[in-house]
Coordinates of C-alpha atoms in Angstrom, one line a residue:
Chain D
X1 CA 0.0 0.0 0.0
X2 CA 2.9 2.4 0.6
X3 CA 3.9 2.2 -3.1
X4 CA 0.3 3.2 -3.8
X5 CA 0.1 6.3 -1.7
X6 CA 3.6 7.5 -2.6
X7 CA 2.8 7.3 -6.3
X8 CA -0.5 9.0 -5.8
X9 CA 1.3 11.9 -4.2
X10 CA 3.9 12.1 -6.8
X11 CA 1.6 11.9 -9.8
X12 CA -0.9 14.4 -8.5
X13 CA -3.8 14.4 -11.0
X14 CA -3.2 10.9 -12.0
X15 CA -4.0 9.7 -8.5
X16 CA -6.9 7.6 -9.7
X17 CA -4.7 5.4 -11.9
X18 CA -3.4 2.9 -9.3
X19 CA -7.0 2.5 -8.0
X20 CA -8.2 1.4 -11.4
X21 CA -6.0 -1.7 -11.1
X22 CA -7.3 -2.6 -7.6
X23 CA -10.5 -4.5 -8.4
X24 CA -8.6 -6.8 -10.8
X25 CA -5.9 -7.1 -8.3
X26 CA -8.3 -8.1 -5.5
X27 CA -9.9 -10.9 -7.6
X28 CA -6.5 -12.1 -8.8
X29 CA -4.9 -12.1 -5.3
X30 CA -8.0 -13.7 -3.7
X31 CA -8.5 -16.5 -6.2
X32 CA -5.0 -17.0 -7.7
X33 CA -2.2 -15.6 -5.6
X34 CA -3.6 -16.7 -2.2
X35 CA -4.4 -20.2 -3.6
X36 CA -0.9 -20.3 -5.1
X37 CA 0.6 -19.8 -1.6
X38 CA -2.1 -22.0 -0.1
X39 CA -1.3 -25.0 -2.3
X40 CA 2.3 -24.8 -1.1
X41 CA 1.1 -24.6 2.5
X42 CA -1.4 -27.4 2.1
X43 CA 1.3 -29.7 0.7
X44 CA 2.7 -29.8 4.3
X45 CA -0.6 -30.9 5.8
X46 CA -3.0 -33.8 5.9
X47 CA -6.6 -33.1 4.9
X48 CA -9.4 -35.3 3.6
X49 CA -11.2 -32.4 2.0
X50 CA -14.0 -32.2 4.6
X51 CA -12.5 -32.5 8.1
X52 CA -9.9 -30.4 9.8
X53 CA -6.5 -29.7 8.3
X54 CA -3.5 -31.0 10.3
X55 CA 0.1 -29.9 9.8
X56 CA 2.1 -33.0 9.0
X57 CA 5.5 -31.7 7.9
X58 CA 7.0 -33.6 5.1
X59 CA 4.6 -36.6 5.2
X60 CA 2.8 -35.7 2.0
X61 CA 5.9 -34.9 0.1
X62 CA 7.5 -38.1 1.3
X63 CA 4.4 -40.0 0.2
X64 CA 4.4 -38.4 -3.3
X65 CA 8.1 -38.5 -3.9
X66 CA 8.4 -42.2 -3.0
X67 CA 5.3 -43.1 -5.0
X68 CA 6.4 -45.0 -8.1
X69 CA 3.4 -43.4 -9.8
X70 CA 5.0 -40.0 -9.8
X71 CA 7.9 -40.6 -12.2
X72 CA 5.3 -42.3 -14.5
X73 CA 2.9 -39.3 -14.3
X74 CA 5.8 -36.9 -14.9
X75 CA 6.8 -39.0 -17.9
X76 CA 3.3 -39.1 -19.3
X77 CA 2.9 -35.3 -18.8
X78 CA 6.2 -34.6 -20.5
X79 CA 5.4 -37.0 -23.3
X80 CA 1.9 -35.4 -23.9
X81 CA 3.5 -32.0 -23.9
X82 CA 6.4 -32.8 -26.2
X83 CA 4.5 -34.9 -28.7
X84 CA 1.5 -32.6 -28.9
X85 CA 3.9 -29.7 -29.3
X86 CA 5.8 -31.5 -32.1
X87 CA 2.6 -32.4 -33.9
X88 CA 0.8 -29.0 -33.4
X89 CA 3.6 -26.6 -34.1
X90 CA 4.6 -27.6 -37.7
X91 CA 0.9 -28.1 -38.6
X92 CA 0.0 -24.7 -37.2
X93 CA 2.8 -22.9 -38.8
X94 CA 2.0 -24.5 -42.2
X95 CA -1.7 -23.8 -41.9
X96 CA -1.1 -20.3 -40.5
X97 CA 1.2 -19.4 -43.4
X98 CA -1.3 -20.8 -45.8
X99 CA -4.2 -18.9 -44.3
X100 CA -2.2 -15.6 -44.4
X101 CA -2.5 -15.7 -48.2
X102 CA -5.2 -13.9 -50.1
X103 CA -7.6 -16.2 -51.9
X104 CA -11.2 -15.9 -50.7
X105 CA -11.6 -19.6 -50.1
X106 CA -9.0 -19.4 -47.3
X107 CA -11.4 -17.2 -45.4
X108 CA -14.0 -19.9 -45.7
X109 CA -11.5 -22.5 -44.6
X110 CA -10.4 -20.6 -41.5
X111 CA -14.1 -20.2 -40.6
X112 CA -14.6 -23.9 -40.5
X113 CA -11.2 -24.6 -38.9
X114 CA -12.2 -22.6 -35.9
X115 CA -15.3 -24.7 -35.0
X116 CA -13.5 -27.3 -32.8
X117 CA -12.4 -24.5 -30.5
X118 CA -16.1 -23.8 -29.8
X119 CA -16.7 -27.2 -28.5
X120 CA -15.9 -27.8 -24.8
X121 CA -13.3 -30.4 -24.0
X122 CA -16.0 -32.4 -22.4
X123 CA -18.1 -32.4 -25.6
X124 CA -15.1 -33.3 -27.7
X125 CA -14.1 -36.1 -25.4
X126 CA -17.7 -37.5 -25.2
X127 CA -18.0 -37.4 -29.0
X128 CA -14.6 -39.1 -29.7
X129 CA -15.4 -41.8 -27.1
X130 CA -18.5 -42.6 -29.2
X131 CA -16.7 -42.2 -32.5
X132 CA -13.9 -44.6 -31.4
X133 CA -16.0 -47.2 -29.7
X134 CA -14.9 -50.6 -31.0
X135 CA -18.4 -52.0 -31.0
X136 CA -20.6 -49.0 -31.8
X137 CA -18.3 -46.5 -33.3
X138 CA -17.3 -45.4 -36.8
X139 CA -15.1 -48.5 -37.4
X140 CA -17.8 -51.0 -36.5
X141 CA -20.4 -49.1 -38.6
X142 CA -18.1 -49.0 -41.6
X143 CA -17.1 -52.7 -41.0
X144 CA -13.5 -51.5 -41.1
X145 CA -11.1 -53.8 -39.3
X146 CA -8.5 -51.1 -39.1
X147 CA -10.8 -48.5 -37.6
X148 CA -12.5 -50.7 -35.0
X149 CA -9.4 -51.1 -32.9
X150 CA -9.8 -50.8 -29.1
X151 CA -8.5 -47.2 -29.4
X152 CA -8.9 -46.3 -25.8
X153 CA -8.2 -49.7 -24.4
X154 CA -4.5 -50.0 -25.4
X155 CA -1.9 -47.8 -23.7
X156 CA -0.1 -46.5 -26.8
X157 CA -3.2 -46.2 -28.9
X158 CA -4.9 -44.3 -26.1
X159 CA -1.9 -42.0 -25.9
X160 CA -2.0 -41.4 -29.6
X161 CA -5.7 -40.7 -29.4
X162 CA -5.1 -38.1 -26.7
X163 CA -2.5 -36.3 -28.8
X164 CA -4.7 -36.5 -31.9
X165 CA -7.7 -35.1 -30.1
X166 CA -5.7 -32.3 -28.4
X167 CA -4.3 -31.3 -31.8
X168 CA -7.8 -31.5 -33.4
X169 CA -8.9 -29.0 -30.8
X170 CA -6.0 -26.6 -30.6
X171 CA -4.3 -26.5 -34.0
X172 CA -7.0 -24.1 -35.3
X173 CA -6.2 -21.7 -32.5
X174 CA -2.5 -21.8 -33.0
X175 CA -2.7 -21.5 -36.8
X176 CA -4.7 -18.3 -36.1
X177 CA -1.8 -17.0 -34.0
X178 CA 0.7 -17.9 -36.8
X179 CA -1.6 -16.3 -39.4
X180 CA -1.4 -13.0 -37.5
X181 CA 2.4 -13.4 -37.2
X182 CA 2.9 -14.0 -40.9
X183 CA 0.7 -11.1 -41.8
X184 CA 3.0 -8.8 -39.8
X185 CA 6.2 -9.8 -41.7
X186 CA 7.1 -6.8 -43.9
X187 CA 6.5 -7.6 -47.6
X188 CA 9.7 -5.9 -48.6
X189 CA 11.7 -8.8 -47.2
X190 CA 10.0 -11.2 -49.7
X191 CA 10.5 -8.8 -52.5
X192 CA 14.2 -8.5 -51.7
X193 CA 14.5 -12.3 -51.5
X194 CA 12.7 -12.6 -54.8
X195 CA 15.2 -10.3 -56.4
X196 CA 18.0 -12.4 -55.0
X197 CA 16.4 -15.4 -56.7
X198 CA 15.3 -17.2 -53.6
X199 CA 12.6 -19.8 -54.2
X200 CA 9.5 -20.2 -52.2
X201 CA 10.8 -22.9 -50.0
X202 CA 14.0 -20.9 -49.4
X203 CA 11.9 -17.9 -48.6
X204 CA 9.9 -19.9 -46.1
X205 CA 13.0 -21.1 -44.2
X206 CA 15.1 -17.9 -44.5
X207 CA 12.4 -15.3 -43.9
X208 CA 9.1 -16.6 -42.7
X209 CA 10.4 -19.0 -40.0
X210 CA 13.0 -16.6 -38.5
X211 CA 10.5 -13.7 -38.6
X212 CA 8.0 -15.9 -36.7
X213 CA 10.5 -16.5 -33.8
X214 CA 8.5 -14.5 -31.2
X215 CA 5.2 -15.9 -32.5
X216 CA 6.6 -19.4 -32.0
X217 CA 7.6 -18.5 -28.5
X218 CA 4.2 -17.1 -27.7
X219 CA 2.4 -20.0 -29.2
X220 CA 4.7 -22.6 -27.6
X221 CA 4.3 -21.0 -24.2
X222 CA 0.5 -21.1 -24.5
X223 CA 0.7 -24.6 -25.8
X224 CA 3.0 -26.0 -23.2
X225 CA 1.4 -24.3 -20.2
X226 CA -1.9 -25.4 -21.6
X227 CA -0.8 -29.0 -21.9
X228 CA -0.1 -29.0 -18.2
X229 CA -3.8 -28.4 -17.7
X230 CA -5.2 -31.0 -20.0
X231 CA -7.4 -32.3 -17.4
X232 CA -11.0 -32.3 -18.6
X233 CA -10.3 -33.8 -22.0
X234 CA -8.3 -36.7 -20.6
X235 CA -10.6 -37.1 -17.6
X236 CA -13.6 -37.6 -19.8
X237 CA -11.8 -39.4 -22.7
X238 CA -9.7 -42.0 -20.9
X239 CA -9.9 -41.3 -17.1
X240 CA -6.1 -41.7 -17.2
X241 CA -6.4 -45.2 -18.5
X242 CA -6.0 -47.8 -19.7
X243 CA -4.1 -48.6 -16.5
X244 CA -2.2 -45.3 -15.9
X245 CA -1.2 -44.9 -19.6
X246 CA -2.6 -41.3 -19.9
X247 CA -2.5 -40.3 -16.2
X248 CA -1.0 -36.8 -16.5
X249 CA -0.1 -34.8 -13.4
X250 CA -3.2 -32.6 -13.4
X251 CA -5.3 -35.8 -13.5
X252 CA -3.1 -37.3 -10.8
X253 CA -3.8 -34.3 -8.6
X254 CA -7.6 -34.6 -9.1
X255 CA -7.6 -38.3 -8.4
X256 CA -5.5 -38.1 -5.3
X257 CA -7.3 -35.0 -3.9
X258 CA -10.9 -35.3 -4.9
X259 CA -11.3 -39.0 -5.4
X260 CA -8.9 -40.5 -2.8
X261 CA -9.4 -37.6 -0.3
X262 CA -5.7 -37.1 0.0
X263 CA -5.5 -33.3 -0.3
X264 CA -1.9 -33.1 1.1
X265 CA -0.2 -35.2 -1.5
X266 CA -2.5 -33.8 -4.2
X267 CA -1.3 -30.3 -3.2
X268 CA 2.3 -31.5 -3.5
X269 CA 1.5 -32.6 -7.0
X270 CA 0.0 -29.2 -7.7
X271 CA 3.2 -27.5 -6.5
X272 CA 5.2 -29.6 -8.9
X273 CA 2.8 -28.5 -11.7
X274 CA 3.3 -24.8 -10.8
X275 CA 7.1 -25.2 -10.7
X276 CA 7.0 -27.0 -14.1
X277 CA 4.9 -24.2 -15.5
X278 CA 7.3 -21.5 -14.2
X279 CA 10.4 -23.4 -15.3
X280 CA 9.1 -23.9 -18.8
X281 CA 8.0 -20.3 -19.2
X282 CA 11.4 -19.0 -18.0
X283 CA 13.2 -21.4 -20.3
X284 CA 11.1 -20.3 -23.3
X285 CA 11.6 -16.7 -22.4
X286 CA 15.3 -17.2 -22.3
X287 CA 15.2 -19.0 -25.7
X288 CA 13.3 -16.1 -27.0
X289 CA 15.9 -13.7 -25.9
X290 CA 13.4 -11.1 -24.7
X291 CA 10.9 -10.7 -22.0
X292 CA 7.6 -11.1 -23.8
X293 CA 5.6 -8.8 -21.5
X294 CA 8.1 -6.1 -20.7
X295 CA 9.6 -5.4 -24.1
X296 CA 6.1 -5.1 -25.5
X297 CA 5.3 -2.5 -23.0
X298 CA 8.5 -0.6 -23.5
X299 CA 8.2 -0.7 -27.3
X300 CA 5.0 1.3 -27.1
Chain F
X1 CA -6.1 8.1 -37.1
X2 CA -9.3 7.2 -35.3
X3 CA -10.6 5.3 -38.3
X4 CA -7.6 3.0 -38.4
X5 CA -8.0 2.4 -34.7
X6 CA -11.4 0.8 -35.0
X7 CA -9.8 -1.8 -37.2
X8 CA -8.7 -4.9 -35.2
X9 CA -5.9 -5.5 -37.7
X10 CA -2.4 -5.0 -36.4
X11 CA -1.6 -1.4 -36.6
X12 CA 2.1 -1.4 -36.1
X13 CA 3.0 -2.8 -39.5
X14 CA 4.6 -0.8 -42.2
X15 CA 2.4 1.3 -44.5
X16 CA 1.3 -0.7 -47.4
X17 CA -0.8 -0.5 -50.6
X18 CA -4.4 -1.3 -50.4
X19 CA -5.3 -5.0 -50.9
X20 CA -1.7 -6.0 -50.5
X21 CA -0.8 -7.9 -47.4
X22 CA 2.7 -8.1 -46.1
X23 CA 3.8 -11.7 -45.9
X24 CA 1.4 -12.8 -48.6
X25 CA 4.0 -15.3 -49.8
X26 CA 1.5 -16.7 -52.2
X27 CA 1.9 -14.8 -55.4
X28 CA 2.1 -18.2 -57.1
X29 CA 0.1 -21.1 -56.0
X30 CA 1.1 -22.6 -52.7
X31 CA 0.5 -26.3 -53.5
X32 CA 1.9 -27.7 -50.2
X33 CA 0.0 -25.3 -48.1
X34 CA -3.1 -25.8 -50.1
X35 CA -2.9 -29.6 -49.8
X36 CA -2.4 -29.3 -46.0
X37 CA -5.2 -26.9 -45.8
X38 CA -7.7 -29.2 -47.5
X39 CA -6.4 -32.2 -45.6
X40 CA -6.9 -30.5 -42.3
X41 CA -10.4 -29.4 -43.4
X42 CA -11.3 -33.1 -43.8
X43 CA -9.8 -33.9 -40.4
X44 CA -11.9 -31.2 -38.8
X45 CA -15.1 -31.7 -40.8
X46 CA -15.5 -35.5 -40.8
X47 CA -16.0 -35.8 -37.0
X48 CA -18.2 -32.7 -36.9
X49 CA -20.3 -34.0 -39.8
X50 CA -20.6 -37.4 -38.1
X51 CA -21.7 -35.8 -34.8
X52 CA -24.4 -33.8 -36.6
X53 CA -25.9 -36.6 -38.8
X54 CA -25.8 -39.2 -36.0
X55 CA -27.7 -36.9 -33.7
X56 CA -30.5 -36.9 -36.2
X57 CA -30.7 -40.7 -36.6
X58 CA -33.1 -42.9 -34.7
X59 CA -31.4 -45.1 -32.2
X60 CA -32.5 -48.3 -33.9
X61 CA -31.5 -47.0 -37.3
X62 CA -28.0 -45.9 -36.1
X63 CA -26.5 -49.4 -35.7
X64 CA -27.9 -50.7 -39.0
X65 CA -26.7 -48.0 -41.4
X66 CA -23.5 -46.6 -42.7
X67 CA -22.3 -44.2 -40.0
X68 CA -21.3 -41.6 -42.6
X69 CA -24.4 -41.7 -44.7
X70 CA -26.9 -39.0 -44.0
X71 CA -30.0 -40.2 -42.1
X72 CA -32.7 -41.6 -44.4
X73 CA -35.5 -40.3 -42.2
X74 CA -34.1 -37.6 -39.9
X75 CA -35.7 -37.4 -36.4
X76 CA -35.5 -34.9 -33.6
X77 CA -36.4 -37.6 -31.0
X78 CA -32.9 -37.5 -29.6
X79 CA -33.1 -33.8 -29.1
X80 CA -36.4 -34.2 -27.4
X81 CA -35.0 -36.8 -25.1
X82 CA -32.2 -34.5 -24.0
X83 CA -34.5 -31.5 -23.7
X84 CA -36.9 -33.5 -21.5
X85 CA -34.1 -33.9 -19.0
X86 CA -33.1 -30.8 -17.0
X87 CA -31.2 -29.5 -20.0
X88 CA -33.0 -26.1 -19.8
X89 CA -31.9 -25.5 -16.2
X90 CA -28.3 -26.5 -16.9
X91 CA -28.4 -24.1 -19.8
X92 CA -29.7 -21.3 -17.6
X93 CA -26.9 -22.1 -15.1
X94 CA -24.3 -21.9 -17.8
X95 CA -25.7 -18.5 -18.9
X96 CA -25.7 -17.2 -15.4
X97 CA -22.1 -18.3 -14.7
X98 CA -20.8 -17.0 -18.1
X99 CA -22.5 -13.6 -18.0
X100 CA -21.8 -13.3 -14.3
X101 CA -18.1 -13.9 -14.7
X102 CA -17.4 -12.3 -18.1
X103 CA -18.9 -8.9 -17.5
X104 CA -17.0 -8.2 -14.3
X105 CA -13.8 -9.9 -15.6
X106 CA -13.7 -7.7 -18.7
X107 CA -14.6 -4.5 -16.8
X108 CA -11.9 -5.0 -14.1
X109 CA -9.4 -6.2 -16.7
X110 CA -10.0 -3.1 -18.8
X111 CA -9.6 -0.7 -15.9
X112 CA -6.4 -2.5 -14.9
X113 CA -5.0 -2.5 -18.5
X114 CA -5.7 1.2 -18.8
X115 CA -4.0 1.9 -15.6
X116 CA -1.0 -0.2 -16.5
X117 CA -0.6 1.5 -19.9
X118 CA -1.2 5.0 -18.7
X119 CA 0.6 4.7 -15.4
X120 CA 3.6 2.7 -16.5
X121 CA 5.9 5.0 -14.6
X122 CA 4.4 3.9 -11.3
X123 CA 6.2 0.9 -9.7
X124 CA 3.0 -0.3 -8.1
X125 CA 1.4 -0.8 -11.5
X126 CA 4.4 -2.5 -13.0
X127 CA 4.4 -4.9 -10.1
X128 CA 0.7 -5.6 -10.7
X129 CA 1.4 -6.2 -14.3
X130 CA 4.2 -8.5 -13.5
X131 CA 1.8 -10.5 -11.3
X132 CA -0.7 -10.9 -14.1
X133 CA 2.0 -12.0 -16.5
X134 CA 3.1 -14.6 -13.9
X135 CA -0.5 -15.8 -14.0
X136 CA 0.0 -16.6 -17.7
X137 CA 3.0 -18.8 -17.0
X138 CA 1.3 -20.8 -14.2
X139 CA -1.3 -23.4 -14.8
X140 CA -3.9 -21.9 -12.6
X141 CA -5.8 -25.2 -12.4
X142 CA -3.0 -26.2 -10.0
X143 CA -4.7 -24.0 -7.4
X144 CA -7.9 -26.0 -7.5
X145 CA -7.5 -27.4 -4.0
X146 CA -7.0 -24.1 -2.2
X147 CA -9.8 -22.6 -4.3
X148 CA -12.0 -25.4 -3.1
X149 CA -11.0 -24.7 0.5
X150 CA -11.7 -20.9 0.1
X151 CA -15.1 -21.6 -1.4
X152 CA -16.0 -23.9 1.5
X153 CA -14.8 -21.3 4.0
X154 CA -16.9 -18.6 2.2
X155 CA -19.8 -21.0 2.5
X156 CA -20.3 -20.8 -1.3
X157 CA -19.8 -24.5 -2.0
X158 CA -22.4 -25.9 -4.5
X159 CA -23.6 -22.5 -5.6
X160 CA -23.1 -20.7 -8.9
X161 CA -21.3 -17.9 -7.3
X162 CA -18.6 -20.5 -6.4
X163 CA -18.0 -20.9 -10.1
X164 CA -18.1 -17.2 -10.9
X165 CA -15.5 -15.8 -8.5
X166 CA -12.6 -18.0 -9.5
X167 CA -13.5 -17.7 -13.2
X168 CA -13.1 -14.0 -13.0
X169 CA -9.7 -14.4 -11.4
X170 CA -8.5 -16.9 -14.0
X171 CA -9.7 -14.7 -16.9
X172 CA -7.7 -11.6 -15.8
X173 CA -4.1 -12.3 -16.9
X174 CA -4.8 -12.9 -20.6
X175 CA -7.5 -10.2 -20.7
X176 CA -5.2 -7.6 -19.3
X177 CA -2.4 -8.6 -21.6
X178 CA -4.6 -8.3 -24.7
X179 CA -6.4 -5.1 -23.7
X180 CA -3.2 -3.4 -22.7
X181 CA -1.7 -4.2 -26.1
X182 CA -4.6 -2.5 -27.8
X183 CA -4.8 0.5 -25.4
X184 CA -1.1 1.1 -26.0
X185 CA -2.0 1.8 -29.7
X186 CA -4.2 4.8 -28.9
X187 CA -2.1 7.8 -29.9
X188 CA -0.8 9.7 -26.9
X189 CA -2.0 13.0 -28.4
X190 CA -5.6 11.9 -28.0
X191 CA -5.0 11.4 -24.3
X192 CA -3.3 14.7 -24.0
X193 CA -6.0 16.6 -25.8
X194 CA -8.6 15.0 -23.5
X195 CA -6.6 16.2 -20.6
X196 CA -6.4 19.7 -22.0
X197 CA -10.1 19.7 -22.3
X198 CA -10.3 19.0 -18.6
X199 CA -11.4 15.4 -18.8
X200 CA -10.8 13.3 -15.7
X201 CA -8.9 10.0 -15.9
X202 CA -12.2 8.2 -15.3
X203 CA -13.9 10.1 -18.2
X204 CA -10.9 9.4 -20.5
X205 CA -11.1 5.7 -19.7
X206 CA -14.8 5.4 -20.7
X207 CA -15.1 8.1 -23.3
X208 CA -11.8 7.7 -25.2
X209 CA -10.1 4.4 -24.5
X210 CA -13.2 2.2 -24.3
X211 CA -14.7 3.3 -27.6
X212 CA -11.4 3.2 -29.5
X213 CA -10.6 -0.3 -28.2
X214 CA -14.0 -1.7 -28.7
X215 CA -12.9 -4.5 -31.0
X216 CA -10.4 -5.7 -28.4
X217 CA -13.0 -5.5 -25.7
X218 CA -15.3 -7.6 -27.8
X219 CA -12.6 -10.1 -28.6
X220 CA -11.7 -10.5 -24.9
X221 CA -15.4 -10.8 -24.1
X222 CA -16.0 -13.6 -26.6
X223 CA -12.8 -15.4 -25.7
X224 CA -13.6 -15.4 -22.0
X225 CA -17.2 -16.4 -22.7
X226 CA -15.9 -19.3 -24.7
X227 CA -13.5 -20.4 -21.9
X228 CA -16.0 -20.1 -19.1
X229 CA -19.0 -21.6 -20.9
X230 CA -16.8 -24.6 -21.6
X231 CA -15.3 -24.8 -18.1
X232 CA -15.3 -28.3 -16.6
X233 CA -12.9 -28.5 -13.6
X234 CA -14.5 -25.8 -11.5
X235 CA -18.0 -27.1 -11.8
X236 CA -16.7 -30.6 -11.1
X237 CA -15.0 -29.7 -7.9
X238 CA -17.1 -26.8 -6.6
X239 CA -20.6 -28.0 -7.1
X240 CA -22.4 -31.2 -6.2
X241 CA -26.2 -31.1 -6.7
X242 CA -27.7 -31.4 -10.2
X243 CA -29.5 -28.1 -9.7
X244 CA -26.1 -26.3 -9.9
X245 CA -24.8 -28.2 -12.9
X246 CA -23.5 -26.4 -15.9
X247 CA -23.6 -27.8 -19.5
X248 CA -20.2 -29.5 -19.8
X249 CA -20.7 -31.3 -16.5
X250 CA -24.2 -32.2 -17.5
X251 CA -22.9 -33.7 -20.7
X252 CA -20.5 -35.8 -18.8
X253 CA -23.3 -37.2 -16.7
X254 CA -25.5 -37.7 -19.7
X255 CA -22.8 -40.0 -21.1
X256 CA -23.1 -42.1 -18.0
X257 CA -26.9 -42.1 -18.0
X258 CA -27.5 -42.9 -21.7
X259 CA -24.8 -45.5 -22.0
X260 CA -24.6 -46.7 -25.6
X261 CA -27.4 -44.5 -26.9
X262 CA -24.9 -42.7 -29.1
X263 CA -27.4 -40.6 -31.1
X264 CA -28.8 -39.1 -27.8
X265 CA -25.3 -38.4 -26.5
X266 CA -24.4 -36.6 -29.7
X267 CA -27.6 -34.6 -29.7
X268 CA -26.5 -33.4 -26.2
X269 CA -23.1 -32.5 -27.6
X270 CA -24.8 -30.5 -30.4
X271 CA -27.2 -28.8 -28.0
X272 CA -24.4 -27.7 -25.6
X273 CA -22.4 -26.3 -28.5
X274 CA -25.3 -24.6 -30.3
X275 CA -25.2 -21.3 -28.4
X276 CA -21.5 -20.9 -29.2
X277 CA -22.0 -21.7 -32.8
X278 CA -24.7 -19.0 -32.9
X279 CA -22.4 -16.6 -31.1
X280 CA -19.6 -17.5 -33.5
X281 CA -21.9 -16.9 -36.5
X282 CA -22.4 -13.3 -35.4
X283 CA -19.0 -12.5 -33.9
X284 CA -16.6 -14.6 -36.0
X285 CA -15.0 -11.8 -38.0
X286 CA -14.4 -9.9 -34.9
X287 CA -13.2 -12.9 -33.0
X288 CA -10.8 -14.2 -35.6
X289 CA -9.2 -10.8 -36.4
X290 CA -9.1 -9.8 -32.8
X291 CA -7.4 -13.0 -31.7
X292 CA -5.0 -12.9 -34.6
X293 CA -4.0 -9.4 -33.7
X294 CA -4.2 -9.9 -29.9
X295 CA -1.9 -13.0 -29.7
X296 CA 0.6 -12.4 -32.4
X297 CA 2.5 -9.4 -31.0

């Protein structure tokens, strides 16, 4: 509060400005910052979600860190993140570059591409469960041996389905980001390249891709942080199964906390998720060589 | 200047001739991109098409016919079945939560974004901005357990307000970022002339910044509405009784109740998505260009 009053004094007429940020700040502190500190505190307690909360030192952490399920959940989380990034990024860049062009039918395409983003993860998961059902789904209906696999019943198939469905849902969004990025590349660069006799493919790799650097960082950050929170889709689609094949950390947290009533260990998992998110964001920011937020503000 | 500001297109690009887009690498035909474009269209459309036609098939008919063939005699029985459940009340709940969260979320985010842009010299506002940016880097779902605890302590568990309050908080980081990016593009001279005319900061906020950044406000509104309408985790952990259910959660329970009645389940999928499709039909131009500009700077 001292920063607030001192700046009011210094700025004179602009005294109202800091107060304009206060309502947003209150919501954010109350339901994001306090919980963020809270989840750290709760990881040192024992709580069944209803009764009283008991401090229990490192018990929860010990339970989580010695659980063989943790390395597995970490591995699955990492794998979902890495594979879905590797699938979505090239596809989104390609589609985004394509959509940045001028023909009219591209506008129609981008209109349809966007529809999966309107469906809730729950709706998408419910629909794909029906679509992929080995007995009643598309494969059985078409009498296709290849399509009527037990998609969600085999570990690697289920993993593949999760990555596919995630991409189905989010590639449209990221291709939109890339479309905007491509549209901001100065046209003169391409003209110069053309004069130098660079072909289209050469232009793509020498101009488009390097110019998209910051767009790639933005999109990747959103993608990777988002992949840490793939809870609803996986929860409805596979419930983490078969076995634990698709049990990512966010799902692990829910199952330990809200199904097994072990809020302490679940909080420890949540802390790990937060740390992963921060670490990845910092890493991407370093790779990008600039602070996405700050430099945008200073460049104004 | 003011006319260009109402365009949601990126404004910081170099001046260019009309009708010519920078980066339009496609003077000649882009075969590879075109192929990928049409291929992806199929990937997107086939499941959507299947959902729609299956929802119009009679249950008995569904198992007997080619799943990709259009229904021979389309029926709305499945929709009737879904609507006869408490669909309407889930729908109303979703509307209440979405409107109840989006309106305050956008209002407080806009005020904060304005303050951050205009008061960038104040350390307090830079700290606030840094906090919101941190919110972008953290999976806020990880805070589910303390949020659950807070909601219980506030005695809001199993109420719609329990869904609204955290939804507002979760919407703030991205909203502030996008809105601040747009407010920054309002020329400083306009603010200065408002001040010379004796306008207060509050007046400038609503009479200058808000109208000029209307496309961004609309974009953020639609985007938040989309996210909150489709929210699943918060309803799952913060409500219990069917009377407080929102659509995504209801869909999940439908799936359990209807078992293998695939056409009915898919009718429910269509019904829960329909409001967004309608919203999209009206706001798509705005949404697409706003998102393109908002995220790609």
